[in-house]
């Protein structure tokens, strides 16, 4: 009897596919689009003599529809939903994804119901993300997709990305299968629940994550126009025939390197927002101006150049542990901005000198020189300024993306 059981076990093991075959059966995912999860902003107080601004969302039973432009294409995609900022589980009623055509309407026949381990109405645990099953849908590079998420219950504590720089529709009830421009509801510029779109089955095999603050998040760029510098970088990669790369935006407006500001510090969120991204091969780091400027504004002690440099060294070390290359980006000029100070700018200049020096990063992008005013290099050039002396406008973001040497990415 013992011999028979042993033989049966050996036969069963032999019938299993070898481990390499199992690995080959799994899709190779790359992150084609991303929005970092954050807490729902508190309601803004009313201005004196004015009514209170409307709530950004119904308190219960709503569909959130967002349009996202992918950086890379494939024959399948999957969604990453987030309940990471909530203390209670989040029931989902339904999720759909569809292609958006050049006319701004849903492409007929492209609408797909999305499941999660086979469940079309999952519950996202408190503090957790949820990754969908693969969805068979052919999407091209720079294609737009509409993602519709129905939340049947409480919506007051959703995980969001506040600076979406895109219009989201909020519709009453379950309208995941409604036309793109369904009547009724309200709009918002936040991203709701959706924090990532991955693709597989296409030429993209590597993800470039852009880790940054509002300048990477695209503050002051034109809404619904995909004019952030990472968006333009994705366009340049496609034009150059570098279809093997996707670009994922890990910018947070107001973010800092060393301390909690808007969202966790870059060092605190590195694992979640960068190192866990599917297909990650490169990270471009553009952070530090808010550490300097916020201290100036508060009259607090400025970070020393070695403090900022120490944070960069940590990012480099932790990324290199994963086999990820780190590209350093010089911090943009900001003379005349609301939190500018000469002492703080001296820190920025010293930090930029270290970034440019060989032997620290795996490559360098000199955004500082790309957008600086030739008559006053401590200020952003008027043609590139959005008007606040800090954030570039669309032309400035394009100049930044065009300053990237695509040979950095191999």
PDB file of N, CA, C and O in Angstrom, residues 208-273:
ATOM      1  N   UNK A 208       8.686  52.930 -16.457  1.00  0.00           N
ATOM      2  CA  UNK A 208       9.410  54.074 -15.924  1.00  0.00           C
ATOM      3  C   UNK A 208       8.464  54.782 -14.962  1.00  0.00           C
ATOM      4  O   UNK A 208       7.403  55.253 -15.377  1.00  0.00           O
ATOM      5  N   UNK A 209       8.810  54.849 -13.687  1.00  0.00           N
ATOM      6  CA  UNK A 209       7.978  55.548 -12.712  1.00  0.00           C
ATOM      7  C   UNK A 209       8.580  56.924 -12.449  1.00  0.00           C
ATOM      8  O   UNK A 209       9.777  57.054 -12.213  1.00  0.00           O
ATOM      9  N   UNK A 210       7.755  57.948 -12.515  1.00  0.00           N
ATOM     10  CA  UNK A 210       8.202  59.316 -12.235  1.00  0.00           C
ATOM     11  C   UNK A 210       7.736  59.688 -10.829  1.00  0.00           C
ATOM     12  O   UNK A 210       6.553  59.856 -10.570  1.00  0.00           O
ATOM     13  N   UNK A 211       8.700  59.773  -9.908  1.00  0.00           N
ATOM     14  CA  UNK A 211       8.422  60.065  -8.505  1.00  0.00           C
ATOM     15  C   UNK A 211       8.613  61.562  -8.276  1.00  0.00           C
ATOM     16  O   UNK A 211       9.707  62.095  -8.486  1.00  0.00           O
ATOM     17  N   UNK A 212       7.546  62.246  -7.855  1.00  0.00           N
ATOM     18  CA  UNK A 212       7.688  63.686  -7.723  1.00  0.00           C
ATOM     19  C   UNK A 212       6.567  64.343  -6.955  1.00  0.00           C
ATOM     20  O   UNK A 212       5.732  63.692  -6.324  1.00  0.00           O
ATOM     21  N   UNK A 213       6.558  65.690  -7.054  1.00  0.00           N
ATOM     22  CA  UNK A 213       5.572  66.519  -6.371  1.00  0.00           C
ATOM     23  C   UNK A 213       4.594  67.082  -7.398  1.00  0.00           C
ATOM     24  O   UNK A 213       4.261  66.425  -8.377  1.00  0.00           O
ATOM     25  N   UNK A 214       4.114  68.310  -7.181  1.00  0.00           N
ATOM     26  CA  UNK A 214       3.092  68.872  -8.069  1.00  0.00           C
ATOM     27  C   UNK A 214       3.591  69.071  -9.497  1.00  0.00           C
ATOM     28  O   UNK A 214       2.800  69.048 -10.441  1.00  0.00           O
ATOM     29  N   UNK A 215       4.900  69.268  -9.664  1.00  0.00           N
ATOM     30  CA  UNK A 215       5.428  69.493 -11.010  1.00  0.00           C
ATOM     31  C   UNK A 215       5.368  68.202 -11.814  1.00  0.00           C
ATOM     32  O   UNK A 215       5.201  68.231 -13.041  1.00  0.00           O
ATOM     33  N   UNK A 216       5.467  67.057 -11.155  1.00  0.00           N
ATOM     34  CA  UNK A 216       5.254  65.777 -11.829  1.00  0.00           C
ATOM     35  C   UNK A 216       3.772  65.444 -11.904  1.00  0.00           C
ATOM     36  O   UNK A 216       3.302  64.849 -12.884  1.00  0.00           O
ATOM     37  N   UNK A 217       3.016  65.860 -10.903  1.00  0.00           N
ATOM     38  CA  UNK A 217       1.562  65.644 -10.882  1.00  0.00           C
ATOM     39  C   UNK A 217       0.853  66.439 -11.974  1.00  0.00           C
ATOM     40  O   UNK A 217      -0.296  66.152 -12.328  1.00  0.00           O
ATOM     41  N   UNK A 218       1.525  67.472 -12.507  1.00  0.00           N
ATOM     42  CA  UNK A 218       0.948  68.244 -13.615  1.00  0.00           C
ATOM     43  C   UNK A 218       0.164  69.458 -13.190  1.00  0.00           C
ATOM     44  O   UNK A 218      -0.675  69.954 -13.960  1.00  0.00           O
ATOM     45  N   UNK A 219       0.413  69.985 -11.997  1.00  0.00           N
ATOM     46  CA  UNK A 219      -0.305  71.182 -11.537  1.00  0.00           C
ATOM     47  C   UNK A 219      -0.170  72.312 -12.550  1.00  0.00           C
ATOM     48  O   UNK A 219       0.911  72.556 -13.072  1.00  0.00           O
ATOM     49  N   UNK A 220      -1.265  72.984 -12.822  1.00  0.00           N
ATOM     50  CA  UNK A 220      -1.367  74.135 -13.730  1.00  0.00           C
ATOM     51  C   UNK A 220      -1.323  73.734 -15.205  1.00  0.00           C
ATOM     52  O   UNK A 220      -1.343  74.609 -16.069  1.00  0.00           O
ATOM     53  N   UNK A 221      -1.274  72.443 -15.505  1.00  0.00           N
ATOM     54  CA  UNK A 221      -1.385  72.039 -16.914  1.00  0.00           C
ATOM     55  C   UNK A 221      -2.859  72.037 -17.316  1.00  0.00           C
ATOM     56  O   UNK A 221      -3.755  72.048 -16.467  1.00  0.00           O
ATOM     57  N   UNK A 222      -3.113  72.014 -18.615  1.00  0.00           N
ATOM     58  CA  UNK A 222      -4.488  72.101 -19.117  1.00  0.00           C
ATOM     59  C   UNK A 222      -5.266  70.831 -18.794  1.00  0.00           C
ATOM     60  O   UNK A 222      -4.804  69.722 -19.063  1.00  0.00           O
ATOM     61  N   UNK A 223      -6.443  71.030 -18.212  1.00  0.00           N
ATOM     62  CA  UNK A 223      -7.280  69.896 -17.842  1.00  0.00           C
ATOM     63  C   UNK A 223      -7.692  69.086 -19.076  1.00  0.00           C
ATOM     64  O   UNK A 223      -7.989  69.640 -20.130  1.00  0.00           O
ATOM     65  N   UNK A 224      -7.716  67.772 -18.914  1.00  0.00           N
ATOM     66  CA  UNK A 224      -8.167  66.826 -19.947  1.00  0.00           C
ATOM     67  C   UNK A 224      -7.319  66.857 -21.215  1.00  0.00           C
ATOM     68  O   UNK A 224      -7.751  66.404 -22.271  1.00  0.00           O
ATOM     69  N   UNK A 225      -6.107  67.391 -21.135  1.00  0.00           N
ATOM     70  CA  UNK A 225      -5.272  67.519 -22.333  1.00  0.00           C
ATOM     71  C   UNK A 225      -4.007  66.671 -22.281  1.00  0.00           C
ATOM     72  O   UNK A 225      -3.267  66.621 -23.261  1.00  0.00           O
ATOM     73  N   UNK A 226      -3.740  65.998 -21.156  1.00  0.00           N
ATOM     74  CA  UNK A 226      -2.559  65.134 -21.023  1.00  0.00           C
ATOM     75  C   UNK A 226      -1.291  65.903 -21.369  1.00  0.00           C
ATOM     76  O   UNK A 226      -0.528  65.523 -22.259  1.00  0.00           O
ATOM     77  N   UNK A 227      -1.043  66.986 -20.618  1.00  0.00           N
ATOM     78  CA  UNK A 227       0.110  67.842 -20.895  1.00  0.00           C
ATOM     79  C   UNK A 227       1.149  67.823 -19.769  1.00  0.00           C
ATOM     80  O   UNK A 227       2.067  68.635 -19.769  1.00  0.00           O
ATOM     81  N   UNK A 228       1.037  66.900 -18.825  1.00  0.00           N
ATOM     82  CA  UNK A 228       2.070  66.762 -17.801  1.00  0.00           C
ATOM     83  C   UNK A 228       3.363  66.304 -18.477  1.00  0.00           C
ATOM     84  O   UNK A 228       3.333  65.664 -19.529  1.00  0.00           O
ATOM     85  N   UNK A 229       4.508  66.569 -17.851  1.00  0.00           N
ATOM     86  CA  UNK A 229       5.744  66.158 -18.514  1.00  0.00           C
ATOM     87  C   UNK A 229       5.849  64.637 -18.663  1.00  0.00           C
ATOM     88  O   UNK A 229       6.370  64.163 -19.697  1.00  0.00           O
ATOM     89  N   UNK A 230       5.368  63.800 -17.714  1.00  0.00           N
ATOM     90  CA  UNK A 230       5.403  62.362 -17.980  1.00  0.00           C
ATOM     91  C   UNK A 230       4.517  61.952 -19.159  1.00  0.00           C
ATOM     92  O   UNK A 230       4.826  60.982 -19.867  1.00  0.00           O
ATOM     93  N   UNK A 231       3.401  62.674 -19.382  1.00  0.00           N
ATOM     94  CA  UNK A 231       2.559  62.391 -20.554  1.00  0.00           C
ATOM     95  C   UNK A 231       3.327  62.652 -21.847  1.00  0.00           C
ATOM     96  O   UNK A 231       3.272  61.856 -22.796  1.00  0.00           O
ATOM     97  N   UNK A 232       4.022  63.782 -21.886  1.00  0.00           N
ATOM     98  CA  UNK A 232       4.777  64.134 -23.087  1.00  0.00           C
ATOM     99  C   UNK A 232       5.956  63.175 -23.271  1.00  0.00           C
ATOM    100  O   UNK A 232       6.313  62.807 -24.396  1.00  0.00           O
ATOM    101  N   UNK A 233       6.556  62.728 -22.168  1.00  0.00           N
ATOM    102  CA  UNK A 233       7.617  61.730 -22.256  1.00  0.00           C
ATOM    103  C   UNK A 233       7.091  60.451 -22.909  1.00  0.00           C
ATOM    104  O   UNK A 233       7.771  59.855 -23.767  1.00  0.00           O
ATOM    105  N   UNK A 234       5.896  60.015 -22.525  1.00  0.00           N
ATOM    106  CA  UNK A 234       5.308  58.817 -23.141  1.00  0.00           C
ATOM    107  C   UNK A 234       5.115  59.016 -24.640  1.00  0.00           C
ATOM    108  O   UNK A 234       5.343  58.088 -25.442  1.00  0.00           O
ATOM    109  N   UNK A 235       4.694  60.208 -25.048  1.00  0.00           N
ATOM    110  CA  UNK A 235       4.540  60.499 -26.473  1.00  0.00           C
ATOM    111  C   UNK A 235       5.889  60.419 -27.189  1.00  0.00           C
ATOM    112  O   UNK A 235       5.993  59.866 -28.296  1.00  0.00           O
ATOM    113  N   UNK A 236       6.927  60.980 -26.579  1.00  0.00           N
ATOM    114  CA  UNK A 236       8.254  60.965 -27.195  1.00  0.00           C
ATOM    115  C   UNK A 236       8.790  59.538 -27.331  1.00  0.00           C
ATOM    116  O   UNK A 236       9.401  59.197 -28.351  1.00  0.00           O
ATOM    117  N   UNK A 237       8.566  58.708 -26.329  1.00  0.00           N
ATOM    118  CA  UNK A 237       9.012  57.324 -26.396  1.00  0.00           C
ATOM    119  C   UNK A 237       8.333  56.592 -27.553  1.00  0.00           C
ATOM    120  O   UNK A 237       8.983  55.843 -28.290  1.00  0.00           O
ATOM    121  N   UNK A 238       7.043  56.832 -27.716  1.00  0.00           N
ATOM    122  CA  UNK A 238       6.329  56.181 -28.815  1.00  0.00           C
ATOM    123  C   UNK A 238       6.852  56.674 -30.164  1.00  0.00           C
ATOM    124  O   UNK A 238       7.112  55.879 -31.076  1.00  0.00           O
ATOM    125  N   UNK A 239       7.030  57.990 -30.317  1.00  0.00           N
ATOM    126  CA  UNK A 239       7.517  58.536 -31.582  1.00  0.00           C
ATOM    127  C   UNK A 239       8.906  58.014 -31.918  1.00  0.00           C
ATOM    128  O   UNK A 239       9.242  57.786 -33.084  1.00  0.00           O
ATOM    129  N   UNK A 240       9.724  57.787 -30.890  1.00  0.00           N
ATOM    130  CA  UNK A 240      11.089  57.308 -31.097  1.00  0.00           C
ATOM    131  C   UNK A 240      11.162  55.798 -31.312  1.00  0.00           C
ATOM    132  O   UNK A 240      12.262  55.253 -31.480  1.00  0.00           O
ATOM    133  N   UNK A 241      10.023  55.131 -31.295  1.00  0.00           N
ATOM    134  CA  UNK A 241      10.014  53.686 -31.499  1.00  0.00           C
ATOM    135  C   UNK A 241      10.376  52.883 -30.273  1.00  0.00           C
ATOM    136  O   UNK A 241      10.650  51.681 -30.377  1.00  0.00           O
ATOM    137  N   UNK A 242      10.380  53.512 -29.099  1.00  0.00           N
ATOM    138  CA  UNK A 242      10.699  52.802 -27.858  1.00  0.00           C
ATOM    139  C   UNK A 242       9.409  52.282 -27.227  1.00  0.00           C
ATOM    140  O   UNK A 242       8.997  52.693 -26.138  1.00  0.00           O
ATOM    141  N   UNK A 243       8.771  51.347 -27.940  1.00  0.00           N
ATOM    142  CA  UNK A 243       7.481  50.831 -27.490  1.00  0.00           C
ATOM    143  C   UNK A 243       7.609  49.897 -26.306  1.00  0.00           C
ATOM    144  O   UNK A 243       6.601  49.479 -25.740  1.00  0.00           O
ATOM    145  N   UNK A 244       8.823  49.555 -25.921  1.00  0.00           N
ATOM    146  CA  UNK A 244       9.006  48.650 -24.803  1.00  0.00           C
ATOM    147  C   UNK A 244       8.828  49.283 -23.443  1.00  0.00           C
ATOM    148  O   UNK A 244       8.902  48.586 -22.430  1.00  0.00           O
ATOM    149  N   UNK A 245       8.575  50.601 -23.412  1.00  0.00           N
ATOM    150  CA  UNK A 245       8.480  51.308 -22.135  1.00  0.00           C
ATOM    151  C   UNK A 245       7.084  51.880 -21.896  1.00  0.00           C
ATOM    152  O   UNK A 245       6.476  52.457 -22.801  1.00  0.00           O
ATOM    153  N   UNK A 246       6.608  51.719 -20.668  1.00  0.00           N
ATOM    154  CA  UNK A 246       5.419  52.408 -20.177  1.00  0.00           C
ATOM    155  C   UNK A 246       5.867  53.449 -19.161  1.00  0.00           C
ATOM    156  O   UNK A 246       6.955  53.349 -18.593  1.00  0.00           O
ATOM    157  N   UNK A 247       5.016  54.462 -18.936  1.00  0.00           N
ATOM    158  CA  UNK A 247       5.325  55.528 -17.982  1.00  0.00           C
ATOM    159  C   UNK A 247       4.197  55.596 -16.950  1.00  0.00           C
ATOM    160  O   UNK A 247       3.024  55.699 -17.316  1.00  0.00           O
ATOM    161  N   UNK A 248       4.566  55.529 -15.675  1.00  0.00           N
ATOM    162  CA  UNK A 248       3.593  55.605 -14.582  1.00  0.00           C
ATOM    163  C   UNK A 248       3.916  56.820 -13.719  1.00  0.00           C
ATOM    164  O   UNK A 248       5.043  56.981 -13.264  1.00  0.00           O
ATOM    165  N   UNK A 249       2.909  57.664 -13.498  1.00  0.00           N
ATOM    166  CA  UNK A 249       3.097  58.931 -12.783  1.00  0.00           C
ATOM    167  C   UNK A 249       2.846  58.737 -11.287  1.00  0.00           C
ATOM    168  O   UNK A 249       1.719  58.462 -10.869  1.00  0.00           O
ATOM    169  N   UNK A 250       3.903  58.901 -10.487  1.00  0.00           N
ATOM    170  CA  UNK A 250       3.785  58.799  -9.031  1.00  0.00           C
ATOM    171  C   UNK A 250       3.961  60.162  -8.374  1.00  0.00           C
ATOM    172  O   UNK A 250       4.543  60.282  -7.294  1.00  0.00           O
ATOM    173  N   UNK A 251       3.452  61.208  -9.026  1.00  0.00           N
ATOM    174  CA  UNK A 251       3.521  62.545  -8.454  1.00  0.00           C
ATOM    175  C   UNK A 251       2.395  62.808  -7.467  1.00  0.00           C
ATOM    176  O   UNK A 251       1.281  62.325  -7.644  1.00  0.00           O
ATOM    177  N   UNK A 252       2.695  63.584  -6.437  1.00  0.00           N
ATOM    178  CA  UNK A 252       1.692  64.068  -5.480  1.00  0.00           C
ATOM    179  C   UNK A 252       1.927  65.561  -5.297  1.00  0.00           C
ATOM    180  O   UNK A 252       3.014  65.982  -4.889  1.00  0.00           O
ATOM    181  N   UNK A 253       0.928  66.357  -5.563  1.00  0.00           N
ATOM    182  CA  UNK A 253       1.057  67.799  -5.357  1.00  0.00           C
ATOM    183  C   UNK A 253       1.283  68.096  -3.883  1.00  0.00           C
ATOM    184  O   UNK A 253       0.534  67.645  -3.017  1.00  0.00           O
ATOM    185  N   UNK A 254       2.345  68.866  -3.595  1.00  0.00           N
ATOM    186  CA  UNK A 254       2.688  69.200  -2.222  1.00  0.00           C
ATOM    187  C   UNK A 254       3.590  68.194  -1.535  1.00  0.00           C
ATOM    188  O   UNK A 254       3.918  68.361  -0.354  1.00  0.00           O
ATOM    189  N   UNK A 255       4.025  67.166  -2.248  1.00  0.00           N
ATOM    190  CA  UNK A 255       4.817  66.113  -1.613  1.00  0.00           C
ATOM    191  C   UNK A 255       6.221  66.585  -1.246  1.00  0.00           C
ATOM    192  O   UNK A 255       6.759  67.513  -1.853  1.00  0.00           O
ATOM    193  N   UNK A 256       6.797  65.952  -0.247  1.00  0.00           N
ATOM    194  CA  UNK A 256       8.156  66.253   0.205  1.00  0.00           C
ATOM    195  C   UNK A 256       8.986  64.967   0.226  1.00  0.00           C
ATOM    196  O   UNK A 256       8.450  63.857   0.214  1.00  0.00           O
ATOM    197  N   UNK A 257      10.280  65.147   0.291  1.00  0.00           N
ATOM    198  CA  UNK A 257      11.199  64.019   0.401  1.00  0.00           C
ATOM    199  C   UNK A 257      11.253  63.456   1.815  1.00  0.00           C
ATOM    200  O   UNK A 257      11.209  62.240   2.021  1.00  0.00           O
ATOM    201  N   UNK A 258      11.362  64.347   2.789  1.00  0.00           N
ATOM    202  CA  UNK A 258      11.762  63.957   4.133  1.00  0.00           C
ATOM    203  C   UNK A 258      10.639  63.948   5.158  1.00  0.00           C
ATOM    204  O   UNK A 258      10.775  63.320   6.205  1.00  0.00           O
ATOM    205  N   UNK A 259       9.570  64.660   4.903  1.00  0.00           N
ATOM    206  CA  UNK A 259       8.527  64.812   5.923  1.00  0.00           C
ATOM    207  C   UNK A 259       7.151  64.704   5.290  1.00  0.00           C
ATOM    208  O   UNK A 259       6.977  64.959   4.098  1.00  0.00           O
ATOM    209  N   UNK A 260       6.186  64.330   6.117  1.00  0.00           N
ATOM    210  CA  UNK A 260       4.801  64.302   5.655  1.00  0.00           C
ATOM    211  C   UNK A 260       4.374  65.712   5.293  1.00  0.00           C
ATOM    212  O   UNK A 260       4.568  66.653   6.055  1.00  0.00           O
ATOM    213  N   UNK A 261       3.833  65.869   4.107  1.00  0.00           N
ATOM    214  CA  UNK A 261       3.284  67.139   3.673  1.00  0.00           C
ATOM    215  C   UNK A 261       1.927  66.841   3.096  1.00  0.00           C
ATOM    216  O   UNK A 261       0.961  66.573   3.807  1.00  0.00           O
ATOM    217  N   UNK A 262       1.849  66.842   1.789  1.00  0.00           N
ATOM    218  CA  UNK A 262       0.679  66.310   1.115  1.00  0.00           C
ATOM    219  C   UNK A 262       1.015  64.865   0.782  1.00  0.00           C
ATOM    220  O   UNK A 262       1.833  64.571  -0.091  1.00  0.00           O
ATOM    221  N   UNK A 263       0.430  63.955   1.496  1.00  0.00           N
ATOM    222  CA  UNK A 263       0.775  62.554   1.357  1.00  0.00           C
ATOM    223  C   UNK A 263       2.045  62.228   2.132  1.00  0.00           C
ATOM    224  O   UNK A 263       2.753  63.115   2.611  1.00  0.00           O
ATOM    225  N   UNK A 264       2.348  60.938   2.265  1.00  0.00           N
ATOM    226  CA  UNK A 264       3.568  60.552   2.975  1.00  0.00           C
ATOM    227  C   UNK A 264       4.805  61.064   2.244  1.00  0.00           C
ATOM    228  O   UNK A 264       4.786  61.271   1.021  1.00  0.00           O
ATOM    229  N   UNK A 265       5.884  61.265   2.976  1.00  0.00           N
ATOM    230  CA  UNK A 265       7.145  61.662   2.366  1.00  0.00           C
ATOM    231  C   UNK A 265       7.560  60.634   1.320  1.00  0.00           C
ATOM    232  O   UNK A 265       7.187  59.454   1.392  1.00  0.00           O
ATOM    233  N   UNK A 266       8.353  61.083   0.346  1.00  0.00           N
ATOM    234  CA  UNK A 266       8.791  60.181  -0.718  1.00  0.00           C
ATOM    235  C   UNK A 266       9.481  58.945  -0.151  1.00  0.00           C
ATOM    236  O   UNK A 266       9.280  57.826  -0.644  1.00  0.00           O
ATOM    237  N   UNK A 267      10.280  59.121   0.896  1.00  0.00           N
ATOM    238  CA  UNK A 267      10.947  57.967   1.497  1.00  0.00           C
ATOM    239  C   UNK A 267       9.951  57.008   2.131  1.00  0.00           C
ATOM    240  O   UNK A 267      10.188  55.796   2.182  1.00  0.00           O
ATOM    241  N   UNK A 268       8.829  57.518   2.616  1.00  0.00           N
ATOM    242  CA  UNK A 268       7.833  56.671   3.269  1.00  0.00           C
ATOM    243  C   UNK A 268       6.959  55.931   2.264  1.00  0.00           C
ATOM    244  O   UNK A 268       6.475  54.833   2.547  1.00  0.00           O
ATOM    245  N   UNK A 269       6.750  56.507   1.088  1.00  0.00           N
ATOM    246  CA  UNK A 269       5.843  55.898   0.117  1.00  0.00           C
ATOM    247  C   UNK A 269       6.574  55.181  -1.019  1.00  0.00           C
ATOM    248  O   UNK A 269       5.931  54.691  -1.956  1.00  0.00           O
ATOM    249  N   UNK A 270       7.887  55.125  -0.948  1.00  0.00           N
ATOM    250  CA  UNK A 270       8.661  54.567  -2.051  1.00  0.00           C
ATOM    251  C   UNK A 270       8.268  53.124  -2.366  1.00  0.00           C
ATOM    252  O   UNK A 270       8.095  52.761  -3.533  1.00  0.00           O
ATOM    253  N   UNK A 271       8.119  52.292  -1.351  1.00  0.00           N
ATOM    254  CA  UNK A 271       7.767  50.890  -1.601  1.00  0.00           C
ATOM    255  C   UNK A 271       6.409  50.771  -2.279  1.00  0.00           C
ATOM    256  O   UNK A 271       6.249  50.041  -3.266  1.00  0.00           O
ATOM    257  N   UNK A 272       5.410  51.486  -1.749  1.00  0.00           N
ATOM    258  CA  UNK A 272       4.052  51.360  -2.288  1.00  0.00           C
ATOM    259  C   UNK A 272       3.919  51.948  -3.674  1.00  0.00           C
ATOM    260  O   UNK A 272       3.336  51.326  -4.572  1.00  0.00           O
ATOM    261  N   UNK A 273       4.426  53.165  -3.875  1.00  0.00           N
ATOM    262  CA  UNK A 273       4.136  53.907  -5.099  1.00  0.00           C
ATOM    263  C   UNK A 273       5.143  53.673  -6.213  1.00  0.00           C
ATOM    264  O   UNK A 273       4.877  54.016  -7.361  1.00  0.00           O
TER     265      UNK A 273
END
